[in-house]
Coordinates of C-alpha atoms and ligand atoms in Angstrom, one line a residue:
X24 CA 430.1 76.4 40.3
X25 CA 429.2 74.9 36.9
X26 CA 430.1 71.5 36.4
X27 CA 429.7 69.1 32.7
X28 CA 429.0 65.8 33.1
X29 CA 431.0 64.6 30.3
X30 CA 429.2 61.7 29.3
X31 CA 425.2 61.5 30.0
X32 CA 422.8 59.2 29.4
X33 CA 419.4 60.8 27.5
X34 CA 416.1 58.6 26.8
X35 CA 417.8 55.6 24.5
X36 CA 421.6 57.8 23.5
X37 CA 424.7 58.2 25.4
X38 CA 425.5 61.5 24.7
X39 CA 429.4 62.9 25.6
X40 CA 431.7 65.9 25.1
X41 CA 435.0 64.9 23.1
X42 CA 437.3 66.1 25.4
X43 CA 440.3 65.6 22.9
X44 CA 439.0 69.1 21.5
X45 CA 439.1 70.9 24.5
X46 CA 440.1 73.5 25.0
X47 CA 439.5 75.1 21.4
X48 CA 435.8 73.7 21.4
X49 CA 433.2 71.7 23.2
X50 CA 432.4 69.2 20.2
X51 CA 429.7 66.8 21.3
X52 CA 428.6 63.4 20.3
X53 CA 425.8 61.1 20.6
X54 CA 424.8 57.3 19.9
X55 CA 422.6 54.5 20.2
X56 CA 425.3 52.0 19.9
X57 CA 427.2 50.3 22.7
X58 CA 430.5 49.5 20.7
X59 CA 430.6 53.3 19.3
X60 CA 430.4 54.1 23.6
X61 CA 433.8 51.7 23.8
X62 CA 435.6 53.7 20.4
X63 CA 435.2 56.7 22.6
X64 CA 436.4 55.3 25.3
X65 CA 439.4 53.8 24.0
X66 CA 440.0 56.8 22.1
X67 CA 439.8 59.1 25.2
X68 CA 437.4 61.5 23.8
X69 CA 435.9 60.4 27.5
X70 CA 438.5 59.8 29.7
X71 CA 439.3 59.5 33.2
X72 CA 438.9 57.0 36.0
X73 CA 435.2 57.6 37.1
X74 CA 434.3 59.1 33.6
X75 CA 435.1 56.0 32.0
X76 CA 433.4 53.4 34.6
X77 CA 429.8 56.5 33.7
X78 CA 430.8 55.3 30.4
X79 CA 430.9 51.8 30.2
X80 CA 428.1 51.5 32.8
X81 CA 425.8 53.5 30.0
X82 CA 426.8 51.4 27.3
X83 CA 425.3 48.7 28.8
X84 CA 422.5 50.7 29.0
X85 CA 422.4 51.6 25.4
X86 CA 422.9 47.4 24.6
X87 CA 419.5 46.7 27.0
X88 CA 417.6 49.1 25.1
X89 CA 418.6 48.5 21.3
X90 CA 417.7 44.6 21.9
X91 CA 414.7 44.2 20.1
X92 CA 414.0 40.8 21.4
X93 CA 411.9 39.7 24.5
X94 CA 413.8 36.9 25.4
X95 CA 416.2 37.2 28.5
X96 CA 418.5 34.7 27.8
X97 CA 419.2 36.5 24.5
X98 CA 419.2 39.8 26.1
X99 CA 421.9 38.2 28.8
X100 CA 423.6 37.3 26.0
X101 CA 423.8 40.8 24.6
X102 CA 424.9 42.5 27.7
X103 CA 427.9 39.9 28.0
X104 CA 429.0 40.7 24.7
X105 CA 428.9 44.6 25.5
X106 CA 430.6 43.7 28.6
X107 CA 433.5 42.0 26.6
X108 CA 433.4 44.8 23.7
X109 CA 433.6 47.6 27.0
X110 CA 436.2 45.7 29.1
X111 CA 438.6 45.7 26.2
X112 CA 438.6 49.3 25.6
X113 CA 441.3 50.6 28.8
X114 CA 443.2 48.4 31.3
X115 CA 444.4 50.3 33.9
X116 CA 440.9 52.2 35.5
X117 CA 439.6 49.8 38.1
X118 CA 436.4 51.9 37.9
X119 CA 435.6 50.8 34.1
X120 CA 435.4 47.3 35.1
X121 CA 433.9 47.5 38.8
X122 CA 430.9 49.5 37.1
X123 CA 430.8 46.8 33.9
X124 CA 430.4 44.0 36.9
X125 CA 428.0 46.1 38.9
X126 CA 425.8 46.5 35.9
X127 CA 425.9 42.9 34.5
X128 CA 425.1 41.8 38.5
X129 CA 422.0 43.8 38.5
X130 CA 420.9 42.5 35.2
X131 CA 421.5 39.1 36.6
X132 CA 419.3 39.6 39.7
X133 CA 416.9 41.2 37.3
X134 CA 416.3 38.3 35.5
X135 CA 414.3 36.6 38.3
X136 CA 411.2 38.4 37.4
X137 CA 411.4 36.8 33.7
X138 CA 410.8 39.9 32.1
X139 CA 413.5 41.4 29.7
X140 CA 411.6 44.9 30.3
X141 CA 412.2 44.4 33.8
X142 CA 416.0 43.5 33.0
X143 CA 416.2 46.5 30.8
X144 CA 414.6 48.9 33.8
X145 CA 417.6 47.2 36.3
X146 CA 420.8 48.2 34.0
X147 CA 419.6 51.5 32.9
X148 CA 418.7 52.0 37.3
X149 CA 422.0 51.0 38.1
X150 CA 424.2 52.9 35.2
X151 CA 422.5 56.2 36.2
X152 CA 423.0 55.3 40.2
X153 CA 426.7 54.9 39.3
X154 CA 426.8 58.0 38.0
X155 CA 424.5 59.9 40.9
X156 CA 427.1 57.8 43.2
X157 CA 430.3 59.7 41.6
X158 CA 428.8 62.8 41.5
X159 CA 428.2 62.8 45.1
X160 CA 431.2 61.4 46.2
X161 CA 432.8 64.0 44.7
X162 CA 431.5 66.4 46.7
X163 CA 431.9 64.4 49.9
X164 CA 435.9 64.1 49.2
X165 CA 435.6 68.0 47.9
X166 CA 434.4 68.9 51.3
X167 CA 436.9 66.2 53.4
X168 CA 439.9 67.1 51.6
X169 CA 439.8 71.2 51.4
X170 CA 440.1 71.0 54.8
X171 CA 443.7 69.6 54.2
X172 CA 444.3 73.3 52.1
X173 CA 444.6 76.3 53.7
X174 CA 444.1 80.2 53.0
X175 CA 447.4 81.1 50.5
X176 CA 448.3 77.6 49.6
X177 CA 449.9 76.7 46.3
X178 CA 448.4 73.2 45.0
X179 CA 450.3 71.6 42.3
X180 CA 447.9 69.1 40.5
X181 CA 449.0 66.9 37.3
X182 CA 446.6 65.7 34.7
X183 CA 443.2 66.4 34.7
X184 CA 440.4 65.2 37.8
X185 CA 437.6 67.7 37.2
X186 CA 434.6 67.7 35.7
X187 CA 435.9 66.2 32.4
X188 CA 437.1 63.0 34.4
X189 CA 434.1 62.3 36.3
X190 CA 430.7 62.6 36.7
X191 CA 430.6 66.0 37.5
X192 CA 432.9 68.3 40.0
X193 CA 436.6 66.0 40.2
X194 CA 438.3 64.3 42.6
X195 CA 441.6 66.4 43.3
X196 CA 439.7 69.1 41.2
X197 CA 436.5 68.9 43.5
X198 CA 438.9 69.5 46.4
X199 CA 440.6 72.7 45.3
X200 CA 436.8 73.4 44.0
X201 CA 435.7 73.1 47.5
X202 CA 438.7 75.0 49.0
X203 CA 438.4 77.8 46.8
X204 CA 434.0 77.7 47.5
X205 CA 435.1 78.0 51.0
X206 CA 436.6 81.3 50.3
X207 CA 440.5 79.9 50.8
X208 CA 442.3 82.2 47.9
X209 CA 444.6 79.5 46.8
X210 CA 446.8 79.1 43.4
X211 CA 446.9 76.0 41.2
X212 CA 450.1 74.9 39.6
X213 CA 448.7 72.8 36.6
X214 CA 451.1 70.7 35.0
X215 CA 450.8 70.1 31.1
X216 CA 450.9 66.3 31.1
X217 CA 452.4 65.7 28.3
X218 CA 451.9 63.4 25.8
X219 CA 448.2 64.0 25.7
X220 CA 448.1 67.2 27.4
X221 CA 445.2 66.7 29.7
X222 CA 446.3 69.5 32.3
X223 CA 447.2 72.1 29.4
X224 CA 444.0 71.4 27.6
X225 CA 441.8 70.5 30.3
X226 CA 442.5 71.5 33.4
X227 CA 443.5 74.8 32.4
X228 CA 440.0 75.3 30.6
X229 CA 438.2 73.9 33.9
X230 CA 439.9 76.4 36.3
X231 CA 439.7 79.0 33.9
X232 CA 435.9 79.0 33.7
X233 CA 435.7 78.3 37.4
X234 CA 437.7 82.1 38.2
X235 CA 440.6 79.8 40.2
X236 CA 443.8 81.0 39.7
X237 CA 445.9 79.0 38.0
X238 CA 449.8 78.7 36.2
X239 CA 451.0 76.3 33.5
X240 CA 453.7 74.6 33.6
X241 CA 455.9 71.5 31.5
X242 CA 456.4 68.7 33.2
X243 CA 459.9 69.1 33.6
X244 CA 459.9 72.3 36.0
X245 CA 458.1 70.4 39.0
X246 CA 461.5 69.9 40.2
X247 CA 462.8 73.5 40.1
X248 CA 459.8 75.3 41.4
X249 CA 459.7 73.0 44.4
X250 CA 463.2 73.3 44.9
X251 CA 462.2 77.6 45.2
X252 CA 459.4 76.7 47.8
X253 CA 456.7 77.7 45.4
X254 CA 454.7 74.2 46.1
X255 CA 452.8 74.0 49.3
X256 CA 450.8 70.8 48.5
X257 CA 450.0 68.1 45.3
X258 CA 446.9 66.9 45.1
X259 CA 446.1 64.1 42.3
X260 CA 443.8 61.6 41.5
X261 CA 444.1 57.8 40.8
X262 CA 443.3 55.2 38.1
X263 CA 443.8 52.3 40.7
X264 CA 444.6 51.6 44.1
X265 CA 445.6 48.7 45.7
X266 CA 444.9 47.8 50.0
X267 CA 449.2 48.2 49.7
X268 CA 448.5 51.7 48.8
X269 CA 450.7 51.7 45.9
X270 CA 448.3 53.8 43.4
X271 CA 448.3 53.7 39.3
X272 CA 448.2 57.3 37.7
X273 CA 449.1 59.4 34.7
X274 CA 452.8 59.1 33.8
X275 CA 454.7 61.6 35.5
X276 CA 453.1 61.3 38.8
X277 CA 455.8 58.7 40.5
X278 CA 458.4 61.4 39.5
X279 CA 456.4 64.1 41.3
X280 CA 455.9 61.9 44.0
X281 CA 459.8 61.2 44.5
X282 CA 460.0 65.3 44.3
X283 CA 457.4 65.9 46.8
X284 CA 459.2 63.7 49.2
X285 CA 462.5 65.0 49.3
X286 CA 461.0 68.9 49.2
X287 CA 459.1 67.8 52.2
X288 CA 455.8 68.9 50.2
X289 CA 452.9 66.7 51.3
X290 CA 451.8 64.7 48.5
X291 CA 447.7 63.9 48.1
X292 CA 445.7 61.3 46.3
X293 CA 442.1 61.7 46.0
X294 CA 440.3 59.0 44.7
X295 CA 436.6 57.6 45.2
X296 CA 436.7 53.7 47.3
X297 CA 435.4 52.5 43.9
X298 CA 439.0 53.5 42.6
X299 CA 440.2 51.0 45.4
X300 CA 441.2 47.4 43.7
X301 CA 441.2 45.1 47.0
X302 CA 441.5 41.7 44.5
X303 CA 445.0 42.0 42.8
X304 CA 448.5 42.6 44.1
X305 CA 451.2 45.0 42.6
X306 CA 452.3 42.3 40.4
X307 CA 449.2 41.8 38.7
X308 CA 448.6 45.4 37.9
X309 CA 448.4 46.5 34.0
X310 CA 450.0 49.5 33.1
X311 CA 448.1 51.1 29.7
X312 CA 450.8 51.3 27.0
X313 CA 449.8 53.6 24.1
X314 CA 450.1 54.3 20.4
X315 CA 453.8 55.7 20.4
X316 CA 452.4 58.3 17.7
X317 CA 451.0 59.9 20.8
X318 CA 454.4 60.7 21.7
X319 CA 455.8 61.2 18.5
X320 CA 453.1 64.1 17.4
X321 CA 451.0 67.0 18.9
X322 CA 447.8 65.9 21.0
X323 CA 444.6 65.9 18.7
X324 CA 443.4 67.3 16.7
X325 CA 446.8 68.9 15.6
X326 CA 447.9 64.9 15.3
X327 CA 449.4 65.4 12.0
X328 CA 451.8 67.1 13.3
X329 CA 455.0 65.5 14.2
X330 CA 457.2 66.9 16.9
X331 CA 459.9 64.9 16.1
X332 CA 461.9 62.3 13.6
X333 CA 458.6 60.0 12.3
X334 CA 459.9 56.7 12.8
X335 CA 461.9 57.3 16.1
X336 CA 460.8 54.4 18.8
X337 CA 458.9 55.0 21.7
X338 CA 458.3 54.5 25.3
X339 CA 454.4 55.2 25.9
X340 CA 453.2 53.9 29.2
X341 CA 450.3 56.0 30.0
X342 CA 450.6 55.0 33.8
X343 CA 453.0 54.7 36.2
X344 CA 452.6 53.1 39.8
X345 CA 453.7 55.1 42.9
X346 CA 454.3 53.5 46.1
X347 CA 453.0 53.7 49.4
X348 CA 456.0 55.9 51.2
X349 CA 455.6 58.7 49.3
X350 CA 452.1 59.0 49.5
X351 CA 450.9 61.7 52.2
X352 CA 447.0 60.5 52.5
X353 CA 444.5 58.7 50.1
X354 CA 441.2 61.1 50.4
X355 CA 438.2 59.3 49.5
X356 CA 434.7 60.2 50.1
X357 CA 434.6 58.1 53.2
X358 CA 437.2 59.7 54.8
X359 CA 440.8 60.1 54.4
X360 CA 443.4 57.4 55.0
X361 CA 446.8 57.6 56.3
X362 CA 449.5 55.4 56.6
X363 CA 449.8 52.0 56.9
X364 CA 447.2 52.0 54.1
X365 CA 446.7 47.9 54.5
X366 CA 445.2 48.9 57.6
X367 CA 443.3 52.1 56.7
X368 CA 441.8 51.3 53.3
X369 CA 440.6 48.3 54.7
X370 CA 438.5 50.0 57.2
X371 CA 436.9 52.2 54.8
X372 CA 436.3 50.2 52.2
X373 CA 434.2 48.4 55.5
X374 CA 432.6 51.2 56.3
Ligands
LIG16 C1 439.6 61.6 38.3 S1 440.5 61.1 36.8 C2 441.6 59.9 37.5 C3 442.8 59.7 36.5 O1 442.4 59.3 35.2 C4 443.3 60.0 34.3 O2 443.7 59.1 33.3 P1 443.3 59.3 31.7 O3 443.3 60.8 31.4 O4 444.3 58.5 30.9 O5 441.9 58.7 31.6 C5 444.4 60.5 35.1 O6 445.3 59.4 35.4 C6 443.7 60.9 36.3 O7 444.5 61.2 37.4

């Protein structure tokens, strides 16, 4: 099945596809500089949990290779202030900032040899093994979880987790990838995930191209078409988890959650263990809030075009946080954890 990777690193560019176009056209973009790697971030033209932790890992790469000087110290210096410039694009995404440390860690190590050629070798090492690392895990948590589907199911999935939110392949996407590879003739329920539309525009496209069958839906008919029985499973992906097993995702998920519960309709996370946050506590978890125009006008690029009264106000969390009871399984490429998820997180994030 043909997968994009939506954001690549090639010779001294990061090069990505602006997903804000899909699905009318694949418009692609390249750069040398980090900060231009962070404006596309923050402006989700790459977007996505493990997308964006690619992302940030490459524009570090892209600040090690545009330093012109030979001094480490100075080239330290310039990968801390990518680091700050990258960190500061999207809160929420564990991955963005466990990849930034990864890379700035290596560096570090790197520096031991004295060499800033030798520090420029370790970032632009570790940024692509990030990206190898997502691409196979993927697959490893296509293969675990499509054994959770069966022949005939009905999956509903919300916002997007293919190949536009990764490395390559998805997370809840590489599942129902898998399931379907397996010859399992399932249906995907895509819901349109408003305000930016990322299951109208993106998953839609994905399942489209891969031959999957699959029906669009608003956000508000979850309810109903559970309530007829025409849900057999959700499977979504995550932006954070915490060892609780309360899990940060696209707004809208909690409320499918909630749904799932009392339809009886087992409810899936699929998420790589470097979506797992074992440092911070519910508390401490920062929900994205967005520009309200988001809400108060058509997803790019039809943005000038206002779908309701200009200056009404606006809630626009793009998160919400779901908790642990209505949460079937987490499936990670590691294996899949059930309940109490203290206890079973724990022991894969040991290994
Ligand atoms: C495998 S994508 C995980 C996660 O990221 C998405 O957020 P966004 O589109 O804002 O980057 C969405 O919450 C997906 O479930």
């Amino acid at each position: 099945m043909e997968v994009l990777k939506p954001v690549d690193l090639v010779g001294d560019k990061v090069v990505w596809l602006d997903t804000r176009y899909i699905p009318w056209k694949e418009v692609w973009k390249e750069t040398t500089d980090y900060k231009e790697v962070a404006r596309a971030i923050k402006d989700m033209e790459v977007r996505g949990a493990p997308a964006i932790g690619v992302a940030a890992a490459f524009g570090m790469a892209l600040a090690a290779l545009h330093y012109e000087g030979e001094d480490v110290e100075g080239l330290l210096r310039r990968l801390r202030e990518a680091k700050e410039v990258l960190a500061n694009t999207r809160p929420t995404a564990v991955n963005l900032f466990w990849a930034l440390e990864r890379v700035m860690k290596r560096a570090e190590e790197a520096t031991r040899s004295g060499s800033a050629e030798a520090v420029r070798e370790a970032v632009v090492e570790e940024a692509r093994k990030i990206q190898q690392e997502d691409i196979e895990s993927n697959v490893k948590m296509g293969k675990i979880g499509a054994k959770l589907i069966e022949d005939g199911d009905v999956v509903l999935t919300h916002c997007n987790t293919g190949s536009l939110a990764t490395a390559g392949y998805g997370t809840a996407l590489g599942v129902i990838r898998a399931a379907w590879e397996e010859g399992k003739r399932i249906e995907v329920i895509a819901t349109e995930t408003r305000p930016l539309d990322q299951g109208a525009r993106l998953t839609v496209w994905e399942l489209k191209r891969d031959g999957i069958p699959v029906k669009l839906i608003a956000d508000t008919m979850v309810g109903y078409l559970m309530s007829k029985g025409k849900v057999d499973k959700v499977f979504l992906g995550a932006d954070r988890i915490l060892l609780s097993g309360h899990f940060a995702n696209k707004i809208g998920t909690y409320q499918i959650a909630v749904l799932a519960k009392h339809h009886g309709v087992p409810f899936y996370v699929v998420a790589p263990t470097s979506t797992v946050d074992p440092k911070i506590t519910l508390d401490e978890l920062v929900i994205e809030e967005r520009d309200p125009d988001e809400v108060r006008r058509c997803p790019y690029p039809f943005e000038k075009v206002y779908v309701t009264v200009r200056d009404v106000e606006v809630y626009n969390p793009a998160f919400d946080v779901t908790p642990p009871e209505l949460v079937t399984a987490i499936i990670t490429e590691r294996g899949i954890a059930y309940p109490p998820f203290y206890v079973s997180l724990k022991k894969l994030l040991e290994g």
